[in-house]
mmCIF file of C-alpha atoms in Angstrom:
data_model
loop_
_atom_site.group_PDB
_atom_site.id
_atom_site.type_symbol
_atom_site.label_atom_id
_atom_site.label_comp_id
_atom_site.label_asym_id
_atom_site.label_seq_id
_atom_site.Cartn_x
_atom_site.Cartn_y
_atom_site.Cartn_z
ATOM 1 C CA MET A 1 241.155 7.038 27.573
ATOM 2 C CA ASN A 2 243.486 4.828 29.578
ATOM 3 C CA VAL A 3 242.950 7.067 32.598
ATOM 4 C CA ASP A 4 239.164 6.631 32.250
ATOM 5 C CA LYS A 5 239.538 2.858 32.119
ATOM 6 C CA ILE A 6 241.700 2.901 35.222
ATOM 7 C CA ILE A 7 239.123 5.014 37.081
ATOM 8 C CA ILE A 8 236.223 2.769 35.987
ATOM 9 C CA LYS A 9 238.179 -0.357 36.943
ATOM 10 C CA SER A 10 238.967 1.137 40.329
ATOM 11 C CA ILE A 11 235.291 1.970 40.913
ATOM 12 C CA LEU A 12 234.179 -1.514 39.886
ATOM 13 C CA THR A 13 236.781 -3.090 42.151
ATOM 14 C CA THR A 14 235.599 -0.960 45.063
ATOM 15 C CA LEU A 15 231.934 -1.803 44.415
ATOM 16 C CA THR A 16 232.762 -5.512 44.155
ATOM 17 C CA SER A 17 234.635 -5.365 47.453
ATOM 18 C CA ILE A 18 231.703 -3.604 49.125
ATOM 19 C CA LEU A 19 229.260 -6.178 47.720
ATOM 20 C CA LEU A 20 231.409 -9.091 48.905
ATOM 21 C CA LEU A 21 231.732 -7.503 52.335
ATOM 22 C CA PHE A 22 227.945 -7.041 52.494
ATOM 23 C CA VAL A 23 227.351 -10.672 51.489
ATOM 24 C CA PHE A 24 229.854 -11.790 54.124
ATOM 25 C CA MET A 25 228.157 -9.699 56.804
ATOM 26 C CA VAL A 26 224.686 -10.980 55.924
ATOM 27 C CA THR A 27 225.916 -14.576 55.819
ATOM 28 C CA THR A 28 227.546 -14.128 59.216
ATOM 29 C CA LEU A 29 224.344 -12.693 60.673
ATOM 30 C CA VAL A 30 222.236 -15.495 59.216
ATOM 31 C CA PHE A 31 224.385 -18.331 60.522
ATOM 32 C CA VAL A 32 225.905 -16.837 63.664
ATOM 33 C CA PHE A 33 223.361 -14.290 64.897
ATOM 34 C CA PRO A 34 219.841 -15.454 63.919
ATOM 35 C CA GLN A 35 218.411 -13.456 66.837
ATOM 36 C CA THR A 36 219.651 -10.289 65.121
ATOM 37 C CA MET A 37 218.210 -11.361 61.788
ATOM 38 C CA MET A 38 214.791 -12.061 63.323
ATOM 39 C CA THR A 39 214.395 -8.438 64.424
ATOM 40 C CA LEU A 40 216.053 -7.013 61.305
ATOM 41 C CA SER A 41 213.818 -8.984 58.945
ATOM 42 C CA TYR A 42 210.753 -8.027 61.005
ATOM 43 C CA ASP A 43 211.669 -4.341 60.753
ATOM 44 C CA LEU A 44 211.943 -4.789 56.981
ATOM 45 C CA GLY A 45 208.424 -6.258 56.817
ATOM 46 C CA MET A 46 209.640 -9.823 56.181
ATOM 47 C CA GLU A 47 207.482 -11.604 58.745
ATOM 48 C CA ARG A 48 207.984 -15.169 57.526
ATOM 49 C CA ALA A 49 211.755 -14.690 57.498
ATOM 50 C CA SER A 50 211.547 -13.209 60.988
ATOM 51 C CA ILE A 51 209.628 -16.275 62.205
ATOM 52 C CA HIS A 52 212.213 -18.563 60.603
ATOM 53 C CA PHE A 53 215.165 -16.845 62.277
ATOM 54 C CA ALA A 54 213.359 -16.750 65.626
ATOM 55 C CA ARG A 55 212.850 -20.500 65.447
ATOM 56 C CA VAL A 56 216.503 -21.023 64.534
ATOM 57 C CA ALA A 57 217.512 -18.899 67.532
ATOM 58 C CA TYR A 58 215.172 -20.964 69.710
ATOM 59 C CA GLU A 59 216.746 -24.226 68.531
ATOM 60 C CA ARG A 60 220.247 -22.925 69.236
ATOM 61 C CA ARG A 61 219.702 -21.063 72.491
ATOM 62 C CA ASP A 62 216.755 -22.993 73.943
ATOM 63 C CA SER A 63 215.164 -19.804 75.280
ATOM 64 C CA VAL A 64 211.375 -19.578 75.414
ATOM 65 C CA TYR A 65 211.614 -15.906 74.424
ATOM 66 C CA TYR A 66 212.486 -16.756 70.808
ATOM 67 C CA ILE A 67 209.628 -19.183 70.186
ATOM 68 C CA ALA A 68 207.262 -16.699 71.860
ATOM 69 C CA TYR A 69 208.595 -14.024 69.510
ATOM 70 C CA ALA A 70 207.961 -16.305 66.524
ATOM 71 C CA THR A 71 204.432 -17.004 67.780
ATOM 72 C CA ASP A 72 203.646 -13.325 68.292
ATOM 73 C CA VAL A 73 204.852 -12.442 64.781
ATOM 74 C CA ALA A 74 202.837 -15.316 63.292
ATOM 75 C CA ILE A 75 199.715 -14.086 65.093
ATOM 76 C CA GLU A 76 200.316 -10.520 63.975
ATOM 77 C CA SER A 77 200.718 -11.629 60.353
ATOM 78 C CA GLU A 78 197.682 -13.974 60.602
ATOM 79 C CA ASP A 79 199.702 -16.927 59.342
ATOM 80 C CA ASP A 80 197.574 -19.848 60.571
ATOM 81 C CA GLU A 81 200.116 -22.527 59.696
ATOM 82 C CA LYS A 82 202.891 -20.782 61.634
ATOM 83 C CA ILE A 83 200.572 -19.885 64.524
ATOM 84 C CA VAL A 84 199.810 -23.567 65.085
ATOM 85 C CA ALA A 85 203.408 -24.738 64.622
ATOM 86 C CA CYS A 86 205.058 -22.048 66.759
ATOM 87 C CA GLY A 87 202.230 -21.853 69.280
ATOM 88 C CA GLU A 88 202.321 -25.572 70.022
ATOM 89 C CA GLU A 89 206.101 -25.396 70.465
ATOM 90 C CA LEU A 90 205.639 -22.499 72.856
ATOM 91 C CA ILE A 91 202.973 -24.299 74.888
ATOM 92 C CA ALA A 92 205.184 -27.391 75.130
ATOM 93 C CA ASP A 93 208.194 -25.434 76.409
ATOM 94 C CA GLU A 94 208.995 -26.156 80.052
ATOM 95 C CA ASP A 95 209.348 -22.421 80.736
ATOM 96 C CA PHE A 96 205.993 -21.501 79.177
ATOM 97 C CA ALA A 97 204.208 -21.016 82.511
ATOM 98 C CA SER A 98 206.886 -18.730 83.964
ATOM 99 C CA TYR A 99 207.086 -16.768 80.704
ATOM 100 C CA CYS A 100 203.311 -16.249 80.793
ATOM 101 C CA GLU A 101 203.584 -14.912 84.345
ATOM 102 C CA THR A 102 206.141 -12.368 83.135
ATOM 103 C CA ARG A 103 203.933 -11.310 80.219
ATOM 104 C CA ASN A 104 200.867 -11.047 82.422
ATOM 105 C CA GLU A 105 202.684 -8.907 84.968
ATOM 106 C CA ALA A 106 203.706 -6.547 82.172
ATOM 107 C CA LYS A 107 200.122 -6.045 80.947
ATOM 108 C CA GLU A 108 198.837 -2.504 81.268
ATOM 109 C CA GLU A 109 195.221 -3.540 81.877
ATOM 110 C CA THR A 110 194.272 -6.242 84.374
ATOM 111 C CA THR A 111 191.156 -6.964 82.301
ATOM 112 C CA GLU A 112 193.200 -8.086 79.310
ATOM 113 C CA THR A 113 193.109 -11.770 78.404
ATOM 114 C CA PRO A 114 195.960 -13.633 80.163
ATOM 115 C CA TYR A 115 198.781 -14.360 77.753
ATOM 116 C CA GLU A 116 198.455 -18.139 78.043
ATOM 117 C CA GLN A 117 194.736 -18.004 77.189
ATOM 118 C CA TYR A 118 195.527 -15.702 74.280
ATOM 119 C CA VAL A 119 198.007 -18.239 72.881
ATOM 120 C CA TYR A 120 195.665 -21.180 73.486
ATOM 121 C CA GLY A 121 192.849 -19.407 71.683
ATOM 122 C CA GLN A 122 195.005 -18.377 68.725
ATOM 123 C CA VAL A 123 196.365 -21.905 68.261
ATOM 124 C CA CYS A 124 192.906 -23.501 68.370
ATOM 125 C CA VAL A 125 191.281 -20.930 66.112
ATOM 126 C CA SER A 126 194.111 -21.258 63.583
ATOM 127 C CA THR A 127 193.720 -25.047 63.669
ATOM 128 C CA TYR A 128 190.018 -24.526 62.982
ATOM 129 C CA LYS A 129 190.702 -22.121 60.104
ATOM 130 C CA SER A 130 193.190 -24.576 58.644
ATOM 131 C CA GLY A 131 190.304 -27.007 58.164
ATOM 132 C CA ASP A 132 190.727 -29.489 61.014
ATOM 133 C CA LYS A 133 187.695 -28.424 63.045
ATOM 134 C CA THR A 134 187.422 -31.585 65.136
ATOM 135 C CA LYS A 135 191.068 -31.345 66.163
ATOM 136 C CA ALA A 136 190.571 -27.663 67.018
ATOM 137 C CA VAL A 137 187.620 -28.430 69.297
ATOM 138 C CA ASN A 138 189.389 -31.327 71.012
ATOM 139 C CA ARG A 139 192.531 -29.269 71.547
ATOM 140 C CA ALA A 140 190.509 -26.404 72.998
ATOM 141 C CA PHE A 141 188.964 -28.700 75.606
ATOM 142 C CA GLU A 142 192.380 -30.159 76.428
ATOM 143 C CA LEU A 143 193.633 -26.649 77.155
ATOM 144 C CA VAL A 144 190.737 -25.773 79.471
ATOM 145 C CA GLN A 145 192.708 -27.671 82.146
ATOM 146 C CA GLY A 146 190.038 -28.425 84.726
ATOM 147 C CA GLY A 147 188.512 -24.951 84.838
ATOM 148 C CA PHE A 148 186.640 -22.548 82.617
ATOM 149 C CA CYS A 149 188.282 -19.150 82.905
ATOM 150 C CA LYS A 150 187.159 -16.181 80.842
ATOM 151 C CA ASN A 151 188.207 -15.925 77.206
ATOM 152 C CA ASN A 152 189.517 -19.488 77.110
ATOM 153 C CA ALA A 153 190.184 -21.513 73.946
ATOM 154 C CA VAL A 154 186.727 -23.124 73.956
ATOM 155 C CA VAL A 155 185.101 -19.693 73.920
ATOM 156 C CA ALA A 156 187.448 -18.644 71.102
ATOM 157 C CA ILE A 157 186.263 -21.627 69.045
ATOM 158 C CA ILE A 158 182.623 -20.806 69.819
ATOM 159 C CA MET A 159 183.049 -17.218 68.647
ATOM 160 C CA THR A 160 184.822 -18.314 65.458
ATOM 161 C CA ALA A 161 182.254 -20.990 64.649
ATOM 162 C CA PHE A 162 179.421 -18.574 65.364
ATOM 163 C CA SER A 163 180.893 -16.026 62.927
ATOM 164 C CA ALA A 164 181.205 -18.771 60.321
ATOM 165 C CA LYS A 165 177.618 -19.966 61.027
ATOM 166 C CA ASP A 166 179.116 -23.395 61.664
ATOM 167 C CA THR A 167 176.245 -25.128 63.459
ATOM 168 C CA ALA A 168 177.947 -28.539 63.420
ATOM 169 C CA THR A 169 180.938 -27.265 65.386
ATOM 170 C CA LEU A 170 178.709 -25.373 67.821
ATOM 171 C CA GLN A 171 176.742 -28.578 68.447
ATOM 172 C CA ASP A 172 179.988 -30.472 68.999
ATOM 173 C CA VAL A 173 181.171 -27.888 71.528
ATOM 174 C CA LYS A 174 177.824 -27.891 73.327
ATOM 175 C CA GLY A 175 177.877 -31.667 73.654
ATOM 176 C CA LYS A 176 181.359 -31.623 75.136
ATOM 177 C CA MET A 177 180.458 -28.829 77.543
ATOM 178 C CA GLU A 178 177.428 -30.765 78.760
ATOM 179 C CA GLN A 179 179.699 -33.725 79.493
ATOM 180 C CA MET A 180 182.286 -31.710 81.411
ATOM 181 C CA ARG A 181 182.846 -32.452 85.065
ATOM 182 C CA LYS A 182 182.820 -29.257 87.085
ATOM 183 C CA ASP A 183 183.995 -30.632 90.427
ATOM 184 C CA GLY A 184 187.121 -28.478 90.432
ATOM 185 C CA PHE A 185 185.528 -25.316 89.086
ATOM 186 C CA SER A 186 185.664 -22.147 91.144
ATOM 187 C CA SER A 187 182.370 -20.329 91.624
ATOM 188 C CA GLU A 188 183.515 -17.686 89.139
ATOM 189 C CA ASP A 189 184.386 -20.320 86.520
ATOM 190 C CA ASP A 190 181.095 -22.108 87.170
ATOM 191 C CA ASP A 191 179.082 -18.920 86.623
ATOM 192 C CA TYR A 192 180.963 -18.164 83.413
ATOM 193 C CA PHE A 193 180.541 -21.754 82.210
ATOM 194 C CA GLY A 194 176.789 -21.546 82.789
ATOM 195 C CA LEU A 195 176.556 -18.250 80.943
ATOM 196 C CA ILE A 196 178.429 -19.553 77.900
ATOM 197 C CA LEU A 197 176.502 -22.838 77.809
ATOM 198 C CA ALA A 198 173.158 -21.016 78.030
ATOM 199 C CA ALA A 199 174.154 -18.722 75.167
ATOM 200 C CA LEU A 200 175.337 -21.696 73.147
ATOM 201 C CA GLU A 201 172.095 -23.578 73.725
ATOM 202 C CA GLY A 202 170.170 -20.519 72.604
ATOM 203 C CA GLN A 203 172.094 -20.433 69.341
ATOM 204 C CA THR A 204 171.948 -24.158 68.567
ATOM 205 C CA ASN A 205 168.281 -24.556 69.508
ATOM 206 C CA GLY A 206 167.167 -21.510 67.541
#
């Protein structure tokens, strides 16, 4: 009987040591290596945790890669709150433009939406879905940046509002498009602008 107790005690001691070691390792990863935890938690299907650790890594290392990672995971998980929060941080990063160039160069298809327009559209649509439609429209026009390239944030808002049968938002967008100055537009942007505005007028006048 005493031998059995000794064996059980030895097993329990070993298990306790293993558990403490595991807790120590996880704690170390959380506080020292958040970039490791962001990928580990993502692989385990813990998207919100992955976003959290990516943002912690971004704060500590100040690398645009981590906030872009957080944004991509938020978009994939359709978390509107995180898409807006992480996406706006990404857009505000001083290395955003150069990071977008890298992502665009890595695209397999040249017809794919440029990464920056993809982020702009996701941020504005998520703002819209969160309930602040006016802010979403205004932000979309801010991000047009003197042109009207294909698949821009304004078009993303139009498509979302059209799906929601949101006539008020479509009217708001149409009014702002009619007021836009097109002095700096390229001929390609001008043609696309005209096409979208004509389609929008057809929907709002119908």
